[in-house]
Structure formats: C-alpha cells, structure tokens
Short mmCIF file of C-alpha atoms in Angstrom, two decimals:
data_model
loop_
_atom_site.label_atom_id
_atom_site.label_comp_id
_atom_site.label_asym_id
_atom_site.label_seq_id
_atom_site.Cartn_x
_atom_site.Cartn_y
_atom_site.Cartn_z
CA MET A 1067 0.00 -0.05 0.00
CA ASN A 1068 1.45 3.39 -0.91
CA SER A 1069 0.99 6.60 1.08
CA ALA A 1070 -1.96 7.72 -1.21
CA ASP A 1071 -4.08 4.63 -0.48
CA ALA A 1072 -3.36 5.16 3.42
CA MET A 1073 -5.45 8.43 3.23
CA PHE A 1074 -8.60 6.52 2.71
CA SER A 1075 -10.40 4.56 5.19
CA ASP A 1076 -10.66 0.76 5.80
CA ASP A 1077 -14.23 0.91 4.32
CA GLU A 1078 -13.25 2.95 1.42
CA GLN A 1079 -10.22 0.51 0.69
CA ARG A 1080 -12.67 -2.37 0.89
CA HIS A 1081 -14.99 -1.15 -1.66
CA MET A 1082 -12.35 -0.06 -3.99
CA ARG A 1083 -10.91 -3.65 -3.79
CA ARG A 1084 -14.44 -5.00 -4.68
CA ALA A 1085 -14.43 -2.61 -7.58
CA LEU A 1086 -10.99 -3.90 -8.66
CA ASP A 1087 -12.32 -7.54 -8.32
CA LEU A 1088 -15.09 -6.55 -10.64
CA ALA A 1089 -12.92 -5.06 -13.22
CA ARG A 1090 -10.94 -8.25 -13.08
CA SER A 1091 -13.94 -10.03 -13.98
CA ALA A 1092 -14.42 -8.15 -17.17
CA MET A 1093 -10.58 -9.15 -18.14
CA TYR A 1094 -11.76 -11.43 -21.24
CA ARG A 1095 -14.69 -9.64 -22.66
CA THR A 1096 -14.29 -5.73 -22.91
CA SER A 1097 -11.67 -5.35 -25.72
CA PRO A 1098 -10.86 -3.01 -27.29
CA ASN A 1099 -12.33 -0.97 -24.12
CA PRO A 1100 -10.93 -0.80 -20.73
CA ARG A 1101 -11.82 -3.06 -17.71
CA VAL A 1102 -13.85 -1.18 -15.15
CA GLY A 1103 -15.51 -2.04 -12.07
CA CYS A 1104 -18.05 0.16 -10.18
CA VAL A 1105 -19.53 0.02 -6.58
CA LEU A 1106 -22.31 2.19 -5.26
CA VAL A 1107 -22.52 2.86 -1.41
CA LYS A 1108 -24.66 4.67 0.91
CA ASP A 1109 -24.70 4.75 4.58
CA GLY A 1110 -22.33 1.57 4.58
CA VAL A 1111 -24.93 -0.47 2.18
CA VAL A 1112 -23.85 -1.55 -0.99
CA LEU A 1113 -26.64 -0.32 -3.40
CA GLY A 1114 -25.31 -2.05 -6.69
CA GLU A 1115 -22.11 -3.01 -8.37
CA GLY A 1116 -21.21 -3.76 -11.90
CA ALA A 1117 -18.34 -4.57 -14.41
CA THR A 1118 -18.03 -3.31 -18.01
CA GLN A 1119 -19.67 -5.69 -20.67
CA ALA A 1120 -18.58 -6.42 -24.10
CA ALA A 1121 -17.97 -3.35 -26.38
CA GLY A 1122 -21.11 -1.48 -27.22
CA GLN A 1123 -22.76 -2.49 -24.15
CA ASP A 1124 -23.30 -1.41 -20.67
CA HIS A 1125 -20.16 0.18 -18.97
CA ALA A 1126 -19.59 -0.73 -14.85
CA GLU A 1127 -21.47 2.71 -13.73
CA VAL A 1128 -24.60 1.70 -15.90
CA GLN A 1129 -24.46 -1.71 -14.46
CA ALA A 1130 -23.79 -0.59 -10.95
CA VAL A 1131 -27.03 1.88 -11.39
CA LYS A 1132 -29.22 -0.71 -13.11
CA GLN A 1133 -28.71 -3.13 -10.24
CA ALA A 1134 -29.28 -0.57 -7.49
CA TRP A 1135 -32.82 0.15 -9.21
CA GLU A 1136 -33.48 -3.56 -9.60
CA ARG A 1137 -32.70 -3.54 -5.61
CA GLY A 1138 -35.23 -0.80 -5.28
CA HIS A 1139 -32.48 1.60 -4.23
CA ALA A 1140 -32.11 5.25 -5.54
CA VAL A 1141 -28.47 6.15 -5.92
CA GLN A 1142 -28.94 9.94 -4.66
CA GLY A 1143 -26.28 10.63 -2.21
CA ALA A 1144 -24.32 7.57 -2.72
CA THR A 1145 -20.55 7.52 -3.33
CA ALA A 1146 -19.34 5.69 -6.37
CA TYR A 1147 -16.07 3.83 -6.27
CA VAL A 1148 -14.70 3.14 -9.77
CA THR A 1149 -11.67 1.88 -11.09
CA LEU A 1150 -11.38 4.25 -14.05
CA GLU A 1151 -12.52 7.66 -14.81
CA PRO A 1152 -15.86 7.83 -15.57
CA CYS A 1153 -16.04 8.60 -19.51
CA ALA A 1154 -17.31 11.80 -20.87
CA HIS A 1155 -18.03 11.33 -24.30
CA GLN A 1156 -20.83 9.69 -26.49
CA GLY A 1157 -19.34 6.75 -27.99
CA ARG A 1158 -21.52 3.43 -28.48
CA THR A 1159 -22.86 4.32 -25.08
CA PRO A 1160 -23.63 7.37 -23.37
CA PRO A 1161 -21.13 9.41 -20.98
CA CYS A 1162 -20.86 7.70 -17.52
CA ALA A 1163 -20.08 10.86 -15.95
CA ASP A 1164 -23.48 12.43 -17.30
CA LEU A 1165 -25.18 9.26 -15.63
CA LEU A 1166 -23.54 9.42 -12.10
CA ALA A 1167 -24.00 13.17 -11.92
CA THR A 1168 -27.79 13.28 -13.08
CA GLN A 1169 -28.72 10.39 -10.57
CA GLY A 1170 -27.53 12.61 -7.87
CA VAL A 1171 -24.25 10.59 -6.96
CA GLN A 1172 -22.91 12.59 -3.94
CA ARG A 1173 -19.00 11.67 -4.36
CA VAL A 1174 -16.87 9.57 -7.02
CA VAL A 1175 -13.70 7.87 -5.69
CA VAL A 1176 -11.61 7.00 -8.77
CA ALA A 1177 -8.59 4.71 -8.96
CA LEU A 1178 -6.97 5.86 -11.91
CA ALA A 1179 -7.52 8.94 -14.09
CA ASP A 1180 -8.15 7.77 -18.11
CA PRO A 1181 -5.52 8.94 -20.43
CA ASN A 1182 -8.09 8.55 -23.47
CA PRO A 1183 -7.98 11.82 -25.23
CA LEU A 1184 -11.51 11.56 -25.58
CA VAL A 1185 -11.79 11.65 -21.63
CA ALA A 1186 -8.30 12.84 -19.95
CA GLY A 1187 -9.73 14.46 -17.25
CA LYS A 1188 -12.99 15.74 -18.78
CA GLY A 1189 -14.94 13.24 -16.91
CA LEU A 1190 -13.75 14.38 -13.40
CA GLU A 1191 -14.00 17.57 -14.45
CA ARG A 1192 -17.80 17.18 -15.38
CA LEU A 1193 -18.48 15.76 -12.15
CA ARG A 1194 -16.93 18.48 -10.29
CA GLN A 1195 -19.07 20.99 -12.25
CA ALA A 1196 -22.24 19.31 -11.42
CA GLY A 1197 -21.21 19.28 -7.75
CA VAL A 1198 -20.05 15.97 -7.28
CA GLN A 1199 -17.17 15.50 -4.78
CA VAL A 1200 -14.31 13.74 -6.71
CA GLN A 1201 -11.05 11.86 -4.97
CA VAL A 1202 -8.34 10.12 -7.49
CA GLY A 1203 -5.74 7.74 -6.53
CA LEU A 1204 -6.98 4.85 -4.35
CA PHE A 1205 -4.97 1.77 -5.59
CA GLU A 1206 -3.98 3.36 -8.71
CA ALA A 1207 -1.08 0.79 -9.18
CA GLU A 1208 -3.28 -2.12 -9.30
CA ALA A 1209 -6.10 -0.19 -11.54
CA ARG A 1210 -3.06 0.24 -13.90
CA ASP A 1211 -2.08 -3.26 -14.12
CA ILE A 1212 -5.59 -4.21 -15.06
CA ASN A 1213 -5.78 -1.97 -18.04
CA ILE A 1214 -2.13 -1.80 -18.63
CA GLY A 1215 -2.76 -2.47 -22.52
CA PHE A 1216 -5.32 0.03 -22.80
CA LEU A 1217 -3.27 2.78 -21.29
CA SER A 1218 -0.31 1.86 -23.54
CA ARG A 1219 -2.36 2.28 -26.52
CA MET A 1220 -3.92 5.63 -25.34
CA VAL A 1221 -0.48 7.14 -24.41
CA ARG A 1222 1.92 5.58 -26.92
CA GLY A 1223 -0.78 4.58 -29.96
CA THR A 1224 0.75 0.95 -29.64
CA PRO A 1225 -0.11 -2.24 -27.68
CA TRP A 1226 1.38 -3.55 -24.45
CA VAL A 1227 3.50 -6.45 -25.94
CA ARG A 1228 3.86 -9.54 -23.70
CA LEU A 1229 6.62 -11.97 -24.83
CA LYS A 1230 5.76 -15.36 -23.39
CA VAL A 1231 8.49 -18.15 -23.33
CA ALA A 1232 8.44 -21.67 -21.41
CA ALA A 1233 12.10 -22.65 -20.85
CA SER A 1234 14.42 -25.01 -18.71
CA LEU A 1235 16.22 -23.51 -15.80
CA ASP A 1236 19.46 -23.03 -18.02
CA GLY A 1237 17.04 -21.36 -20.59
CA VAL A 1238 16.52 -23.83 -23.17
CA THR A 1239 13.05 -23.46 -25.02
CA ALA A 1240 13.54 -26.70 -27.51
CA LEU A 1241 16.05 -29.41 -27.93
CA PRO A 1242 18.35 -29.54 -30.95
CA ASN A 1243 15.74 -31.78 -32.71
CA GLY A 1244 13.21 -29.38 -32.28
CA VAL A 1245 11.32 -30.98 -29.50
CA SER A 1246 9.80 -28.49 -27.26
CA GLN A 1247 6.61 -30.02 -25.76
CA TRP A 1248 6.40 -30.31 -22.99
CA ILE A 1249 9.25 -28.36 -21.15
CA THR A 1250 6.97 -26.94 -18.30
CA ALA A 1251 4.15 -28.87 -16.82
CA GLU A 1252 0.24 -28.76 -16.93
CA ALA A 1253 -0.42 -26.09 -14.46
CA ALA A 1254 1.83 -23.69 -16.21
CA ARG A 1255 0.54 -24.32 -19.57
CA ALA A 1256 -3.09 -23.71 -18.23
CA ASP A 1257 -1.64 -20.58 -16.75
CA GLY A 1258 -0.25 -19.35 -20.02
CA HIS A 1259 -3.90 -19.65 -21.48
CA HIS A 1260 -5.02 -17.04 -19.05
CA TRP A 1261 -2.58 -15.00 -20.46
CA ARG A 1262 -3.38 -15.53 -23.75
CA ALA A 1263 -7.42 -15.13 -23.13
CA ARG A 1264 -6.73 -11.63 -21.49
CA ALA A 1265 -4.85 -10.36 -24.77
CA CYS A 1266 -6.62 -8.74 -27.82
CA ALA A 1267 -4.19 -10.87 -29.92
CA VAL A 1268 -1.93 -13.43 -30.05
CA LEU A 1269 1.31 -13.13 -32.19
CA THR A 1270 3.57 -15.59 -33.82
CA GLY A 1271 5.87 -16.00 -36.62
CA LEU A 1272 5.98 -18.28 -39.73
CA GLY A 1273 8.78 -20.56 -38.24
CA THR A 1274 6.79 -21.43 -35.43
CA VAL A 1275 3.86 -22.22 -37.61
CA LEU A 1276 5.84 -24.52 -39.44
CA ALA A 1277 7.50 -26.07 -36.69
CA ASP A 1278 4.71 -26.61 -34.59
CA ASP A 1279 1.31 -25.79 -36.45
CA PRO A 1280 -0.04 -24.33 -33.49
CA GLN A 1281 -3.86 -23.21 -33.27
CA LEU A 1282 -3.04 -19.85 -31.22
CA ASN A 1283 -6.20 -20.20 -29.44
CA VAL A 1284 -7.31 -20.30 -25.68
CA ARG A 1285 -8.40 -23.97 -24.59
CA ALA A 1286 -7.13 -24.16 -21.05
CA VAL A 1287 -9.52 -21.48 -19.47
CA SER A 1288 -13.34 -20.75 -20.39
CA THR A 1289 -13.33 -17.42 -22.25
CA PRO A 1290 -16.21 -15.44 -24.04
CA ARG A 1291 -14.16 -14.55 -26.86
CA GLN A 1292 -11.16 -15.81 -28.80
CA PRO A 1293 -8.08 -13.40 -29.38
CA ILE A 1294 -7.32 -12.38 -32.86
CA ARG A 1295 -4.61 -14.57 -34.18
CA ILE A 1296 -1.53 -12.78 -35.85
CA VAL A 1297 1.26 -14.32 -38.12
CA ILE A 1298 4.25 -12.59 -39.37
CA ASP A 1299 4.76 -14.01 -42.83
CA SER A 1300 6.66 -11.59 -44.60
CA ARG A 1301 6.42 -13.54 -48.01
CA LEU A 1302 2.97 -15.06 -47.36
CA GLU A 1303 4.28 -18.59 -47.43
CA LEU A 1304 1.69 -19.85 -44.75
CA PRO A 1305 1.08 -23.51 -45.73
CA ALA A 1306 -2.61 -24.07 -46.96
CA THR A 1307 -2.72 -26.82 -44.50
CA ALA A 1308 -2.16 -25.06 -41.51
CA ARG A 1309 -4.47 -25.49 -38.69
CA LEU A 1310 -4.68 -21.80 -38.39
CA LEU A 1311 -7.04 -21.88 -41.35
CA GLN A 1312 -9.51 -24.43 -39.90
CA SER A 1313 -10.91 -22.38 -37.36
CA ALA A 1314 -13.25 -19.53 -37.60
CA ALA A 1315 -13.43 -18.79 -34.08
CA SER A 1316 -11.09 -15.63 -34.35
CA PRO A 1317 -9.84 -13.54 -37.26
CA LEU A 1318 -6.49 -14.46 -38.69
CA TRP A 1319 -4.20 -11.63 -39.63
CA LEU A 1320 -1.28 -12.11 -41.88
CA VAL A 1321 1.60 -9.67 -41.59
CA HIS A 1322 3.88 -9.47 -44.94
CA ALA A 1323 6.04 -7.11 -46.85
CA LEU A 1324 4.94 -7.99 -50.20
CA PRO A 1325 3.36 -5.47 -52.60
CA ALA A 1326 -0.39 -5.48 -53.58
CA GLN A 1327 0.12 -7.48 -56.84
CA ALA A 1328 2.45 -10.14 -55.60
CA ALA A 1329 0.13 -10.84 -52.24
CA ALA A 1330 -2.95 -10.88 -53.70
CA PRO A 1331 -2.89 -14.58 -55.41
CA ARG A 1332 -1.35 -16.00 -52.43
CA LEU A 1333 -4.15 -14.54 -50.29
CA ALA A 1334 -6.69 -15.71 -52.77
CA ALA A 1335 -5.43 -19.30 -52.54
CA LEU A 1336 -5.23 -19.03 -48.67
CA ARG A 1337 -8.77 -17.91 -48.41
CA ALA A 1338 -9.75 -20.84 -50.97
CA ALA A 1339 -8.14 -23.27 -48.53
CA ALA A 1340 -9.49 -21.82 -45.31
CA ILE A 1341 -12.66 -22.93 -43.54
CA PRO A 1342 -16.14 -21.17 -44.43
CA GLY A 1343 -16.76 -17.87 -42.24
CA LEU A 1344 -13.07 -17.67 -41.50
CA ASP A 1345 -12.23 -13.42 -41.55
CA LEU A 1346 -8.58 -13.61 -43.04
CA GLN A 1347 -7.22 -10.18 -43.25
CA ASP A 1348 -3.61 -9.12 -44.36
CA ILE A 1349 -1.55 -6.24 -42.89
CA PRO A 1350 0.88 -5.09 -45.43
CA LEU A 1351 3.83 -3.15 -44.07
CA PRO A 1352 6.97 -1.82 -45.34
CA ALA A 1353 10.03 -4.04 -45.10
CA ASP A 1354 12.73 -3.43 -42.39
CA ALA A 1355 15.15 -0.78 -43.92
CA GLY A 1356 17.89 -2.72 -42.28
CA LYS A 1357 16.56 -6.47 -43.34
CA PRO A 1358 15.17 -6.45 -46.73
CA GLY A 1359 12.30 -9.12 -46.94
CA LYS A 1360 11.66 -8.53 -43.11
CA THR A 1361 8.85 -6.79 -41.67
CA ASP A 1362 9.34 -3.43 -39.73
CA LEU A 1363 8.11 -4.45 -36.35
CA ARG A 1364 7.83 -0.88 -34.90
CA ALA A 1365 5.61 -0.07 -37.92
CA LEU A 1366 3.43 -3.28 -36.83
CA MET A 1367 3.00 -2.18 -33.49
CA THR A 1368 1.69 1.09 -34.69
CA ALA A 1369 -0.52 -0.68 -37.18
CA LEU A 1370 -1.86 -2.98 -34.28
CA GLY A 1371 -2.63 0.09 -31.95
CA GLN A 1372 -4.65 1.77 -35.13
CA ARG A 1373 -6.61 -1.62 -34.89
CA GLY A 1374 -7.53 -1.44 -31.35
CA ILE A 1375 -5.09 -3.96 -30.12
CA ASN A 1376 -4.68 -3.42 -26.42
CA GLU A 1377 -2.53 -6.25 -25.23
CA LEU A 1378 -0.64 -8.26 -27.54
CA HIS A 1379 0.76 -11.92 -26.34
CA CYS A 1380 3.75 -13.08 -28.20
CA GLU A 1381 4.48 -16.73 -28.55
CA ALA A 1382 7.49 -17.41 -30.86
CA GLY A 1383 10.80 -19.07 -31.31
CA GLU A 1384 14.26 -17.56 -30.45
CA LYS A 1385 14.65 -15.93 -33.82
CA LEU A 1386 11.42 -13.71 -33.72
CA ASN A 1387 11.91 -13.17 -30.00
CA GLY A 1388 15.17 -11.76 -30.43
CA SER A 1389 14.00 -9.47 -33.39
CA LEU A 1390 11.07 -8.12 -31.19
CA LEU A 1391 13.41 -7.50 -28.33
CA ARG A 1392 16.16 -5.84 -30.47
CA ALA A 1393 13.62 -3.73 -32.21
CA ASN A 1394 12.60 -2.25 -28.41
CA VAL A 1395 8.71 -3.07 -28.87
CA VAL A 1396 8.68 -5.75 -25.94
CA ASP A 1397 7.29 -4.45 -22.47
CA GLU A 1398 7.13 -7.52 -20.41
CA LEU A 1399 8.47 -11.15 -20.32
CA LEU A 1400 6.14 -13.79 -19.26
CA LEU A 1401 8.69 -16.51 -18.30
CA TYR A 1402 7.80 -19.94 -17.28
CA LEU A 1403 10.85 -21.87 -15.87
CA ALA A 1404 10.91 -25.65 -15.29
CA PRO A 1405 13.01 -27.32 -12.69
CA SER A 1406 15.29 -29.05 -15.34
CA LEU A 1407 18.30 -28.68 -17.09
CA LEU A 1408 18.41 -29.29 -20.94
CA GLY A 1409 21.79 -28.19 -21.89
CA GLN A 1410 22.27 -27.46 -25.78
CA GLY A 1411 19.18 -26.19 -27.56
CA ALA A 1412 17.25 -23.29 -28.66
CA GLY A 1413 17.46 -20.27 -26.09
CA LEU A 1414 14.81 -17.73 -25.15
CA ALA A 1415 15.96 -15.17 -27.53
CA ALA A 1416 18.51 -14.69 -30.44
CA LEU A 1417 20.32 -11.80 -28.94
CA GLY A 1418 24.24 -10.61 -29.04
CA PRO A 1419 26.87 -11.77 -29.06
CA PHE A 1420 27.52 -8.60 -26.87
CA ALA A 1421 30.90 -7.09 -26.22
CA SER A 1422 30.26 -6.12 -22.43
CA LEU A 1423 27.85 -6.88 -19.77
CA ALA A 1424 26.38 -3.24 -20.23
CA ASP A 1425 25.07 -4.11 -23.49
CA GLY A 1426 22.67 -6.37 -22.29
CA LEU A 1427 19.05 -5.65 -22.02
CA PRO A 1428 17.95 -4.12 -18.60
CA LEU A 1429 14.99 -5.61 -16.75
CA ARG A 1430 12.89 -4.93 -13.93
CA TRP A 1431 11.18 -7.89 -11.82
CA HIS A 1432 7.69 -7.40 -11.60
CA ALA A 1433 6.34 -10.46 -10.04
CA VAL A 1434 7.64 -14.02 -9.39
CA ASP A 1435 5.37 -16.89 -8.55
CA ARG A 1436 5.31 -20.67 -8.45
CA VAL A 1437 2.69 -22.21 -10.66
CA GLY A 1438 2.54 -25.99 -9.79
CA ASP A 1439 5.90 -27.31 -10.22
CA ASP A 1440 7.36 -24.42 -12.32
CA LEU A 1441 8.08 -20.70 -11.61
CA ARG A 1442 6.28 -17.87 -13.42
CA ILE A 1443 8.23 -14.61 -13.77
CA LEU A 1444 7.20 -11.14 -14.93
CA ALA A 1445 9.94 -9.03 -15.89
CA ARG A 1446 9.50 -5.57 -17.49
CA LEU A 1447 11.71 -3.82 -19.99
CA PRO A 1448 12.77 -0.26 -20.12
CA SER A 1449 10.00 0.42 -22.96
CA SER A 1450 7.46 -0.17 -20.28
CA PHE A 1451 8.44 2.05 -17.50
CA SER A 1452 6.80 5.25 -19.20
CA ILE A 1453 3.32 3.53 -18.59
#
C-alpha cells in the first residue's frame, strides 16, 4: 500500500478492492475498451455494483446503477467507487460521468484517471462542475495493471507487448532436434492460456507455424471470446494445410511485406483453403530498412494500435523473440521456468553476442510466483517504464 492509499479509510479501501475484483472479472470480454468495476455505496450499504460488458454494451457505472434500481434503491447521495475515470464522451454508449451526476451521486472515488484523449480529465471535471465530490488515486497501481494495454494504446498508440517463453532453468526452449513439448508442466501451460485469454491478439511467426502448426487459441480456461491470431509471414508462405486456417472462432491476420500485386494471388489461395467463415485479413507493411524482406516490427505495433489492439501476447521462437527485443517493442517477459536442465538447444531469444555486460537488455522484476512445479516470472523492459 502506498501513501495515497493510506489516506482512505478501511471501508473505502474495501469497496475499491471490490471494484477492482469486478474489473478483473471483465478481463476477457471488454476489448478494445478498458476493464472497469464500479460499486455504489450509501450509509455503509452496497446499493449496486457492476463491471464493463462487451464493447457496445453497458459500462460498469451503468451496470451498478441498474442493479441498484433492481434492488429498489435510489442512488442519490451515494458514493461511487470506480476503477477508471468515468467517460465523458458519447461513443457507442452515453457518458458515464453524466449518468452519475444526473442520478445524484454525491461522491466519486476513482482509482485511475483515464488518459484517453476523449476523456483525459473531462469526466472528473464534468462531475466536479455538477457538484460531485471527486477523489483520485486509491489503488492506482492495481488499476493500472488491470488496464495496462489500454493505457499503452492511449499514451503511446501501440499495444502493451508481452513475450511469453517456456524454458528449462538453463534457458533452453527446445532441444536441438526441435522437441519442445512439454518443457513446463500442465499447471503452467493452463496459466499461459489465461494470459492468452486476456490479450486482444496472439502473435507468432511463420517459423513457429511451420515447426509446431499451432492453433493460437485459448483452450485451458473459459473465455467469452477468442483473441485475434496474428502471424508475421513476410512473404505469405503460410501452408494451405495450416491448422490456423481451420478455425473461424477468431480472425486471422497475416503480416507481410509484399506489394499488393504479389500478395493478391497468395491471399486468394489461402482464403480458398480456409474453413468457411474465417475472417482472414492481411496487414501489408514496409520491409525493415535494415533487413530487406523482413517486416518492420515498430511499424507493425503502430498498425496494431490503430486497429484497437491493447494487449499483444507473443509466442514465438528464439529468432522472432530476438527480433522483437532488438526492435525495442517488448514491454514484458512472461517467463515460465521448469525445474530441469536441458543443456544445448534453442534459447529464449537470439541476441548478441555482446561485447560487454552493459550491452545486455536491462529488466525490472515485476512478479515471481510458483505455478505448480514451475516458476512464473514477470519482468519488464525499459519501454514499459513510462506506462
């Protein structure tokens, strides 16, 4: 708990913790909108609570007010505990700041201000102008982590990029013969699917598709929506037999560096081979100036931000992992370490060789936990420090 949190009473902290839990309950469904929780309280009684629904449906504040009404409560004079600044603009739903003000809410406690240019303090100001007391900053760090991808897209215009790797304790991700299933145990693999589920999209490279023929979907946890699947395939060489083409549960985006005339026949062949109903799109990008034929990864992140991708979950081999890290587009490593030593084999990422220790990539520990028999490490890179 930081000093700002200590300024609030135990009851206020309890209500905001509940709002944060409600925001977490929306983890898999709100994309590209933020995950928000709201609790309405009056005279120590919880009148209603809510969490943001799928895009285009009710926001958390609306859900909380509706629940209060269903219970026979008026919310006039209540305090609203909200994990993110109430919106102040008309999108697919009306402004939540106006709803709270017109319903007579007396006080609003907000965990985190919203950097969205359409909001960015306007919601707080609208509430204050309506005579509502506003306080900001209770459990800000927790609220920030819940919406780290949304914040990244609003502040930088690019998604929060999480690079997931499963390895032995000595950093081997695959044996010299290519075998990698399964280095980590079932609990860690299921936990990895939780991180897939919270992401807007899962990214890999053509090399991984050719080696493993992955599905890139969520299977080990229940989710109301599947993340978009993205393959970096600079020359559009995806095999027509790839399993990615045999599921229409989520869109498949192919990132390439081909001119339109060269890409068209290859895309047509892949669409002909795909299962009916698959939303297959291509993202043509300029080639990397320093590596002809390779995709410009920084341009890719900008393109994904423009397409509403908040969190990007990457699962690839050491070559693409190294390219992503060298391009300085990775914010966080999600690393699962198994209690084994495998000696030679593929590593975490193709980096270096470095001339000195100072040339290495600096990391900051964010969390270390045990998942079954394996360790899960979250480590953040300098690109993440400004979010």
